[in-house]
């Protein structure tokens, strides 16, 4: 194993503790780890499915009338969700770039990191970063879509037959994720194009497969445990609401436990986002340091014999 795991983990903590601006970029980066949008809206009798009566033809007619009546609202909501998803994902990409750029500046001797400066220096890498992640995500979607369709078509039974194949895909997904981490680092550190960066990421990852396995396991398992602990208050807060909804009937007032759940989740959500941002900053910093360790020039051998000087 070429990388020094202990040094990476220790140095990553020192960097994010001394340069807390990386926490902000970590919060942004967390938006790209898994973001989504949701919306709530009021309902009326016209939109209540319980009001649909009659046979299938009558139901289809009423559904058509409903969509015609609220078509513009539906389109507007979908458009807002798409735009918000793109905005949060773009912030996530900028967060990742900012962490990488900040780590490299620190390791090259920078004494301080300024948010505005780090943001502006990260902008030139955005579209390459975005394009690489988009293409990798699209490739995964193309591969998984037939499995999803097959599972739906067979009412989930077909998915059981695909379990061995899905298990085989797990190491493939892991390998691509490791290559992607190193490729993203190469874009920022070496200012490479997408294709050159991906090739560079492959070269770096295969140069220390054992180190990549150990680092990804430590960060994956450790990050998962810490992430669960961070999210535990949300899980505890949701339980009363779930229990209170067991006896809920349409038309009844929401139980008090549901309102308690909503308030508690709302109060804790900013804390959850902040803590998740710090955790993300630490993990991305660790990957950035692994890239630096694997690409730094080899140190000259020590204790070389000193050549004898010729007599004048």
GROMACS .gro file of N, CA and C in nm, residues 116-252:
model
  411
  116UNK      N    1  -1.461   3.396  -0.128
  116UNK     CA    2  -1.482   3.456  -0.260
  116UNK      C    3  -1.369   3.419  -0.356
  117UNK      N    4  -1.248   3.419  -0.306
  117UNK     CA    5  -1.133   3.386  -0.389
  117UNK      C    6  -1.137   3.239  -0.431
  118UNK      N    7  -1.171   3.154  -0.336
  118UNK     CA    8  -1.178   3.011  -0.365
  118UNK      C    9  -1.291   2.981  -0.463
  119UNK      N   10  -1.402   3.051  -0.450
  119UNK     CA   11  -1.515   3.033  -0.540
  119UNK      C   12  -1.478   3.074  -0.683
  120UNK      N   13  -1.415   3.190  -0.698
  120UNK     CA   14  -1.380   3.238  -0.832
  120UNK      C   15  -1.275   3.148  -0.896
  121UNK      N   16  -1.182   3.097  -0.819
  121UNK     CA   17  -1.079   3.008  -0.873
  121UNK      C   18  -1.136   2.871  -0.910
  122UNK      N   19  -1.251   2.835  -0.854
  122UNK     CA   20  -1.313   2.706  -0.883
  122UNK      C   21  -1.400   2.709  -1.008
  123UNK      N   22  -1.446   2.827  -1.047
  123UNK     CA   23  -1.538   2.840  -1.160
  123UNK      C   24  -1.487   2.780  -1.291
  124UNK      N   25  -1.357   2.798  -1.328
  124UNK     CA   26  -1.311   2.745  -1.457
  124UNK      C   27  -1.324   2.593  -1.470
  125UNK      N   28  -1.335   2.522  -1.359
  125UNK     CA   29  -1.342   2.376  -1.364
  125UNK      C   30  -1.486   2.324  -1.365
  126UNK      N   31  -1.584   2.414  -1.351
  126UNK     CA   32  -1.721   2.369  -1.326
  126UNK      C   33  -1.776   2.279  -1.434
  127UNK      N   34  -1.771   2.323  -1.561
  127UNK     CA   35  -1.838   2.247  -1.666
  127UNK      C   36  -1.771   2.113  -1.691
  128UNK      N   37  -1.638   2.106  -1.676
  128UNK     CA   38  -1.572   1.977  -1.689
  128UNK      C   39  -1.613   1.884  -1.574
  129UNK      N   40  -1.620   1.940  -1.456
  129UNK     CA   41  -1.664   1.864  -1.339
  129UNK      C   42  -1.807   1.816  -1.356
  130UNK      N   43  -1.892   1.909  -1.395
  130UNK     CA   44  -2.034   1.878  -1.414
  130UNK      C   45  -2.051   1.774  -1.524
  131UNK      N   46  -1.983   1.792  -1.636
  131UNK     CA   47  -1.997   1.701  -1.748
  131UNK      C   48  -1.953   1.560  -1.714
  132UNK      N   49  -1.841   1.547  -1.643
  132UNK     CA   50  -1.793   1.414  -1.606
  132UNK      C   51  -1.892   1.342  -1.516
  133UNK      N   52  -1.942   1.410  -1.413
  133UNK     CA   53  -2.038   1.347  -1.322
  133UNK      C   54  -2.169   1.316  -1.391
  134UNK      N   55  -2.213   1.405  -1.483
  134UNK     CA   56  -2.337   1.383  -1.555
  134UNK      C   57  -2.327   1.260  -1.645
  135UNK      N   58  -2.215   1.247  -1.717
  135UNK     CA   59  -2.198   1.134  -1.808
  135UNK      C   60  -2.189   1.002  -1.733
  136UNK      N   61  -2.120   1.002  -1.620
  136UNK     CA   62  -2.111   0.880  -1.540
  136UNK      C   63  -2.249   0.843  -1.485
  137UNK      N   64  -2.323   0.942  -1.435
  137UNK     CA   65  -2.458   0.915  -1.387
  137UNK      C   66  -2.550   0.867  -1.496
  138UNK      N   67  -2.537   0.925  -1.616
  138UNK     CA   68  -2.619   0.882  -1.729
  138UNK      C   69  -2.587   0.739  -1.768
  139UNK      N   70  -2.459   0.702  -1.764
  139UNK     CA   71  -2.419   0.565  -1.797
  139UNK      C   72  -2.481   0.466  -1.699
  140UNK      N   73  -2.480   0.500  -1.570
  140UNK     CA   74  -2.542   0.414  -1.470
  140UNK      C   75  -2.692   0.400  -1.495
  141UNK      N   76  -2.756   0.510  -1.533
  141UNK     CA   77  -2.900   0.508  -1.559
  141UNK      C   78  -2.932   0.416  -1.677
  142UNK      N   79  -2.852   0.427  -1.782
  142UNK     CA   80  -2.873   0.342  -1.901
  142UNK      C   81  -2.856   0.195  -1.865
  143UNK      N   82  -2.759   0.165  -1.778
  143UNK     CA   83  -2.736   0.026  -1.740
  143UNK      C   84  -2.847  -0.027  -1.650
  144UNK      N   85  -2.893   0.055  -1.555
  144UNK     CA   86  -2.990   0.009  -1.457
  144UNK      C   87  -3.134   0.016  -1.505
  145UNK      N   88  -3.163   0.101  -1.603
  145UNK     CA   89  -3.301   0.119  -1.648
  145UNK      C   90  -3.366  -0.010  -1.695
  146UNK      N   91  -3.299  -0.095  -1.777
  146UNK     CA   92  -3.363  -0.222  -1.817
  146UNK      C   93  -3.398  -0.310  -1.698
  147UNK      N   94  -3.310  -0.310  -1.594
  147UNK     CA   95  -3.339  -0.390  -1.476
  147UNK      C   96  -3.462  -0.338  -1.403
  148UNK      N   97  -3.473  -0.206  -1.394
  148UNK     CA   98  -3.588  -0.146  -1.326
  148UNK      C   99  -3.716  -0.178  -1.402
  149UNK      N  100  -3.713  -0.163  -1.535
  149UNK     CA  101  -3.831  -0.192  -1.616
  149UNK      C  102  -3.869  -0.338  -1.604
  150UNK      N  103  -3.768  -0.426  -1.607
  150UNK     CA  104  -3.794  -0.570  -1.595
  150UNK      C  105  -3.857  -0.602  -1.460
  151UNK      N  106  -3.806  -0.538  -1.354
  151UNK     CA  107  -3.861  -0.563  -1.221
  151UNK      C  108  -4.005  -0.517  -1.209
  152UNK      N  109  -4.036  -0.400  -1.268
  152UNK     CA  110  -4.174  -0.349  -1.264
  152UNK      C  111  -4.266  -0.438  -1.346
  153UNK      N  112  -4.219  -0.481  -1.463
  153UNK     CA  113  -4.301  -0.564  -1.552
  153UNK      C  114  -4.334  -0.698  -1.490
  154UNK      N  115  -4.245  -0.749  -1.406
  154UNK     CA  116  -4.267  -0.880  -1.344
  154UNK      C  117  -4.314  -0.867  -1.199
  155UNK      N  118  -4.364  -0.749  -1.163
  155UNK     CA  119  -4.416  -0.722  -1.028
  155UNK      C  120  -4.311  -0.752  -0.920
  156UNK      N  121  -4.185  -0.727  -0.952
  156UNK     CA  122  -4.078  -0.744  -0.854
  156UNK      C  123  -4.019  -0.883  -0.849
  157UNK      N  124  -4.086  -0.981  -0.907
  157UNK     CA  125  -4.035  -1.119  -0.902
  157UNK      C  126  -3.906  -1.131  -0.982
  158UNK      N  127  -3.900  -1.063  -1.096
  158UNK     CA  128  -3.782  -1.071  -1.180
  158UNK      C  129  -3.658  -1.017  -1.113
  159UNK      N  130  -3.675  -0.925  -1.016
  159UNK     CA  131  -3.559  -0.868  -0.948
  159UNK      C  132  -3.485  -0.974  -0.869
  160UNK      N  133  -3.557  -1.076  -0.821
  160UNK     CA  134  -3.491  -1.183  -0.747
  160UNK      C  135  -3.391  -1.257  -0.836
  161UNK      N  136  -3.426  -1.274  -0.963
  161UNK     CA  137  -3.336  -1.342  -1.057
  161UNK      C  138  -3.214  -1.257  -1.089
  162UNK      N  139  -3.226  -1.125  -1.069
  162UNK     CA  140  -3.117  -1.035  -1.103
  162UNK      C  141  -3.025  -1.005  -0.985
  163UNK      N  142  -3.056  -1.061  -0.867
  163UNK     CA  143  -2.974  -1.034  -0.749
  163UNK      C  144  -2.827  -1.071  -0.771
  164UNK      N  145  -2.795  -1.188  -0.828
  164UNK     CA  146  -2.652  -1.219  -0.851
  164UNK      C  147  -2.584  -1.115  -0.941
  165UNK      N  148  -2.655  -1.071  -1.045
  165UNK     CA  149  -2.598  -0.972  -1.136
  165UNK      C  150  -2.577  -0.839  -1.065
  166UNK      N  151  -2.674  -0.801  -0.982
  166UNK     CA  152  -2.662  -0.677  -0.906
  166UNK      C  153  -2.543  -0.683  -0.810
  167UNK      N  154  -2.522  -0.801  -0.749
  167UNK     CA  155  -2.407  -0.818  -0.660
  167UNK      C  156  -2.276  -0.802  -0.735
  168UNK      N  157  -2.273  -0.847  -0.860
  168UNK     CA  158  -2.153  -0.832  -0.942
  168UNK      C  159  -2.128  -0.686  -0.979
  169UNK      N  160  -2.237  -0.607  -0.986
  169UNK     CA  161  -2.222  -0.467  -1.021
  169UNK      C  162  -2.165  -0.383  -0.907
  170UNK      N  163  -2.176  -0.433  -0.783
  170UNK     CA  164  -2.129  -0.356  -0.667
  170UNK      C  165  -1.980  -0.322  -0.678
  171UNK      N  166  -1.891  -0.421  -0.703
  171UNK     CA  167  -1.749  -0.383  -0.716
  171UNK      C  168  -1.722  -0.293  -0.837
  172UNK      N  169  -1.804  -0.307  -0.942
  172UNK     CA  170  -1.787  -0.219  -1.058
  172UNK      C  171  -1.820  -0.076  -1.021
  173UNK      N  172  -1.930  -0.058  -0.948
  173UNK     CA  173  -1.969   0.076  -0.903
  173UNK      C  174  -1.862   0.134  -0.812
  174UNK      N  175  -1.809   0.051  -0.722
  174UNK     CA  176  -1.703   0.097  -0.632
  174UNK      C  177  -1.581   0.143  -0.712
  175UNK      N  178  -1.539   0.063  -0.810
  175UNK     CA  179  -1.420   0.096  -0.888
  175UNK      C  180  -1.439   0.228  -0.963
  176UNK      N  181  -1.556   0.246  -1.023
  176UNK     CA  182  -1.583   0.368  -1.097
  176UNK      C  183  -1.584   0.489  -1.004
  177UNK      N  184  -1.638   0.471  -0.884
  177UNK     CA  185  -1.641   0.581  -0.787
  177UNK      C  186  -1.500   0.622  -0.747
  178UNK      N  187  -1.411   0.523  -0.726
  178UNK     CA  188  -1.273   0.554  -0.689
  178UNK      C  189  -1.203   0.626  -0.803
  179UNK      N  190  -1.221   0.575  -0.926
  179UNK     CA  191  -1.161   0.640  -1.043
  179UNK      C  192  -1.213   0.783  -1.058
  180UNK      N  193  -1.343   0.800  -1.033
  180UNK     CA  194  -1.404   0.932  -1.045
  180UNK      C  195  -1.346   1.029  -0.942
  181UNK      N  196  -1.323   0.983  -0.819
  181UNK     CA  197  -1.263   1.068  -0.717
  181UNK      C  198  -1.126   1.118  -0.761
  182UNK      N  199  -1.045   1.027  -0.814
  182UNK     CA  200  -0.911   1.066  -0.857
  182UNK      C  201  -0.917   1.151  -0.984
  183UNK      N  202  -1.012   1.123  -1.073
  183UNK     CA  203  -1.026   1.201  -1.195
  183UNK      C  204  -1.068   1.344  -1.164
  184UNK      N  205  -1.159   1.361  -1.068
  184UNK     CA  206  -1.201   1.495  -1.028
  184UNK      C  207  -1.084   1.572  -0.969
  185UNK      N  208  -1.003   1.502  -0.890
  185UNK     CA  209  -0.885   1.568  -0.834
  185UNK      C  210  -0.790   1.611  -0.945
  186UNK      N  211  -0.776   1.528  -1.050
  186UNK     CA  212  -0.686   1.560  -1.160
  186UNK      C  213  -0.733   1.681  -1.239
  187UNK      N  214  -0.865   1.698  -1.252
  187UNK     CA  215  -0.917   1.814  -1.324
  187UNK      C  216  -0.870   1.943  -1.257
  188UNK      N  217  -0.879   1.946  -1.124
  188UNK     CA  218  -0.844   2.068  -1.050
  188UNK      C  219  -0.693   2.083  -1.037
  189UNK      N  220  -0.623   1.973  -1.006
  189UNK     CA  221  -0.479   1.983  -0.980
  189UNK      C  222  -0.397   1.999  -1.108
  190UNK      N  223  -0.441   1.932  -1.217
  190UNK     CA  224  -0.361   1.933  -1.339
  190UNK      C  225  -0.431   2.004  -1.455
  191UNK      N  226  -0.552   2.056  -1.430
  191UNK     CA  227  -0.626   2.131  -1.532
  191UNK      C  228  -0.644   2.049  -1.660
  192UNK      N  229  -0.691   1.924  -1.644
  192UNK     CA  230  -0.708   1.833  -1.757
  192UNK      C  231  -0.849   1.840  -1.813
  193UNK      N  232  -0.865   1.790  -1.935
  193UNK     CA  233  -0.998   1.774  -1.993
  193UNK      C  234  -1.067   1.655  -1.929
  194UNK      N  235  -1.196   1.637  -1.958
  194UNK     CA  236  -1.271   1.528  -1.896
  194UNK      C  237  -1.210   1.392  -1.928
  195UNK      N  238  -1.185   1.366  -2.056
  195UNK     CA  239  -1.133   1.235  -2.096
  195UNK      C  240  -0.993   1.212  -2.040
  196UNK      N  241  -0.907   1.314  -2.049
  196UNK     CA  242  -0.771   1.299  -1.995
  196UNK      C  243  -0.774   1.280  -1.844
  197UNK      N  244  -0.867   1.349  -1.777
  197UNK     CA  245  -0.878   1.335  -1.632
  197UNK      C  246  -0.924   1.195  -1.594
  198UNK      N  247  -1.018   1.140  -1.670
  198UNK     CA  248  -1.066   1.005  -1.639
  198UNK      C  249  -0.954   0.903  -1.660
  199UNK      N  250  -0.876   0.920  -1.767
  199UNK     CA  251  -0.761   0.831  -1.790
  199UNK      C  252  -0.660   0.846  -1.677
  200UNK      N  253  -0.637   0.970  -1.634
  200UNK     CA  254  -0.545   0.995  -1.525
  200UNK      C  255  -0.595   0.933  -1.395
  201UNK      N  256  -0.726   0.944  -1.371
  201UNK     CA  257  -0.785   0.882  -1.252
  201UNK      C  258  -0.767   0.732  -1.251
  202UNK      N  259  -0.782   0.669  -1.369
  202UNK     CA  260  -0.762   0.525  -1.381
  202UNK      C  261  -0.617   0.487  -1.351
  203UNK      N  262  -0.522   0.564  -1.404
  203UNK     CA  263  -0.381   0.537  -1.380
  203UNK      C  264  -0.346   0.547  -1.231
  204UNK      N  265  -0.400   0.650  -1.166
  204UNK     CA  266  -0.369   0.670  -1.024
  204UNK      C  267  -0.433   0.561  -0.939
  205UNK      N  268  -0.559   0.526  -0.967
  205UNK     CA  269  -0.629   0.426  -0.888
  205UNK      C  270  -0.562   0.289  -0.899
  206UNK      N  271  -0.522   0.250  -1.020
  206UNK     CA  272  -0.462   0.118  -1.037
  206UNK      C  273  -0.318   0.114  -0.986
  207UNK      N  274  -0.256   0.232  -0.962
  207UNK     CA  275  -0.120   0.234  -0.909
  207UNK      C  276  -0.115   0.190  -0.763
  208UNK      N  277  -0.228   0.196  -0.694
  208UNK     CA  278  -0.233   0.153  -0.553
  208UNK      C  279  -0.372   0.099  -0.523
  209UNK      N  280  -0.403  -0.017  -0.582
  209UNK     CA  281  -0.537  -0.074  -0.564
  209UNK      C  282  -0.564  -0.106  -0.418
  210UNK      N  283  -0.464  -0.161  -0.350
  210UNK     CA  284  -0.483  -0.193  -0.208
  210UNK      C  285  -0.513  -0.070  -0.126
  211UNK      N  286  -0.439   0.037  -0.151
  211UNK     CA  287  -0.464   0.160  -0.077
  211UNK      C  288  -0.601   0.218  -0.104
  212UNK      N  289  -0.646   0.211  -0.230
  212UNK     CA  290  -0.778   0.261  -0.265
  212UNK      C  291  -0.888   0.181  -0.196
  213UNK      N  292  -0.869   0.049  -0.188
  213UNK     CA  293  -0.967  -0.036  -0.121
  213UNK      C  294  -0.977  -0.001   0.027
  214UNK      N  295  -0.862   0.011   0.093
  214UNK     CA  296  -0.861   0.040   0.236
  214UNK      C  297  -0.919   0.178   0.264
  215UNK      N  298  -0.876   0.278   0.185
  215UNK     CA  299  -0.925   0.415   0.207
  215UNK      C  300  -1.075   0.424   0.186
  216UNK      N  301  -1.125   0.361   0.079
  216UNK     CA  302  -1.270   0.368   0.052
  216UNK      C  303  -1.349   0.294   0.159
  217UNK      N  304  -1.295   0.183   0.211
  217UNK     CA  305  -1.365   0.111   0.318
  217UNK      C  306  -1.369   0.194   0.446
  218UNK      N  307  -1.255   0.255   0.480
  218UNK     CA  308  -1.250   0.336   0.603
  218UNK      C  309  -1.345   0.455   0.592
  219UNK      N  310  -1.340   0.526   0.479
  219UNK     CA  311  -1.426   0.643   0.463
  219UNK      C  312  -1.572   0.601   0.447
  220UNK      N  313  -1.596   0.491   0.375
  220UNK     CA  314  -1.734   0.448   0.353
  220UNK      C  315  -1.800   0.399   0.480
  221UNK      N  316  -1.732   0.307   0.552
  221UNK     CA  317  -1.790   0.252   0.675
  221UNK      C  318  -1.793   0.358   0.785
  222UNK      N  319  -1.679   0.428   0.801
  222UNK     CA  320  -1.674   0.532   0.904
  222UNK      C  321  -1.773   0.643   0.877
  223UNK      N  322  -1.780   0.688   0.750
  223UNK     CA  323  -1.875   0.793   0.714
  223UNK      C  324  -2.019   0.748   0.732
  224UNK      N  325  -2.045   0.621   0.700
  224UNK     CA  326  -2.181   0.568   0.717
  224UNK      C  327  -2.223   0.566   0.864
  225UNK      N  328  -2.131   0.525   0.951
  225UNK     CA  329  -2.162   0.520   1.095
  225UNK      C  330  -2.186   0.661   1.149
  226UNK      N  331  -2.096   0.752   1.115
  226UNK     CA  332  -2.111   0.891   1.163
  226UNK      C  333  -2.238   0.953   1.105
  227UNK      N  334  -2.265   0.926   0.975
  227UNK     CA  335  -2.386   0.978   0.913
  227UNK      C  336  -2.512   0.927   0.982
  228UNK      N  337  -2.510   0.798   1.023
  228UNK     CA  338  -2.626   0.742   1.095
  228UNK      C  339  -2.644   0.810   1.229
  229UNK      N  340  -2.533   0.833   1.300
  229UNK     CA  341  -2.541   0.900   1.431
  229UNK      C  342  -2.596   1.041   1.414
  230UNK      N  343  -2.548   1.110   1.309
  230UNK     CA  344  -2.596   1.246   1.283
  230UNK      C  345  -2.746   1.247   1.254
  231UNK      N  346  -2.793   1.147   1.179
  231UNK     CA  347  -2.934   1.142   1.139
  231UNK      C  348  -3.024   1.080   1.246
  232UNK      N  349  -2.965   1.024   1.352
  232UNK     CA  350  -3.044   0.955   1.454
  232UNK      C  351  -3.153   1.042   1.517
  233UNK      N  352  -3.125   1.171   1.550
  233UNK     CA  353  -3.233   1.254   1.605
  233UNK      C  354  -3.354   1.266   1.511
  234UNK      N  355  -3.329   1.270   1.379
  234UNK     CA  356  -3.440   1.276   1.284
  234UNK      C  357  -3.522   1.148   1.291
  235UNK      N  358  -3.452   1.033   1.299
  235UNK     CA  359  -3.522   0.904   1.307
  235UNK      C  360  -3.607   0.898   1.433
  236UNK      N  361  -3.550   0.943   1.546
  236UNK     CA  362  -3.623   0.942   1.672
  236UNK      C  363  -3.743   1.037   1.664
  237UNK      N  364  -3.725   1.153   1.600
  237UNK     CA  365  -3.833   1.251   1.592
  237UNK      C  366  -3.946   1.202   1.503
  238UNK      N  367  -3.915   1.120   1.402
  238UNK     CA  368  -4.018   1.074   1.308
  238UNK      C  369  -4.105   0.965   1.370
  239UNK      N  370  -4.051   0.887   1.462
  239UNK     CA  371  -4.125   0.773   1.517
  239UNK      C  372  -4.261   0.812   1.579
  240UNK      N  373  -4.269   0.919   1.663
  240UNK     CA  374  -4.401   0.955   1.718
  240UNK      C  375  -4.503   0.988   1.608
  241UNK      N  376  -4.456   1.056   1.502
  241UNK     CA  377  -4.547   1.089   1.393
  241UNK      C  378  -4.597   0.965   1.322
  242UNK      N  379  -4.509   0.868   1.300
  242UNK     CA  380  -4.550   0.744   1.234
  242UNK      C  381  -4.651   0.669   1.319
  243UNK      N  382  -4.625   0.662   1.449
  243UNK     CA  383  -4.719   0.594   1.540
  243UNK      C  384  -4.852   0.667   1.542
  244UNK      N  385  -4.847   0.802   1.545
  244UNK     CA  386  -4.972   0.878   1.548
  244UNK      C  387  -5.055   0.864   1.423
  245UNK      N  388  -4.991   0.836   1.307
  245UNK     CA  389  -5.064   0.825   1.181
  245UNK      C  390  -5.124   0.686   1.160
  246UNK      N  391  -5.094   0.592   1.248
  246UNK     CA  392  -5.146   0.456   1.230
  246UNK      C  393  -5.298   0.452   1.238
  247UNK      N  394  -5.355   0.536   1.324
  247UNK     CA  395  -5.501   0.538   1.340
  247UNK      C  396  -5.565   0.655   1.267
  248UNK      N  397  -5.488   0.721   1.180
  248UNK     CA  398  -5.540   0.839   1.110
  248UNK      C  399  -5.636   0.797   0.999
  249UNK      N  400  -5.745   0.872   0.986
  249UNK     CA  401  -5.844   0.850   0.880
  249UNK      C  402  -5.859   0.980   0.802
  250UNK      N  403  -5.873   0.972   0.669
  250UNK     CA  404  -5.892   1.093   0.589
  250UNK      C  405  -6.005   1.180   0.644
  251UNK      N  406  -5.978   1.306   0.659
  251UNK     CA  407  -6.078   1.398   0.713
  251UNK      C  408  -6.054   1.432   0.858
  252UNK      N  409  -5.978   1.345   0.930
  252UNK     CA  410  -5.947   1.373   1.070
  252UNK      C  411  -5.838   1.480   1.080
   0.00000   0.00000   0.00000
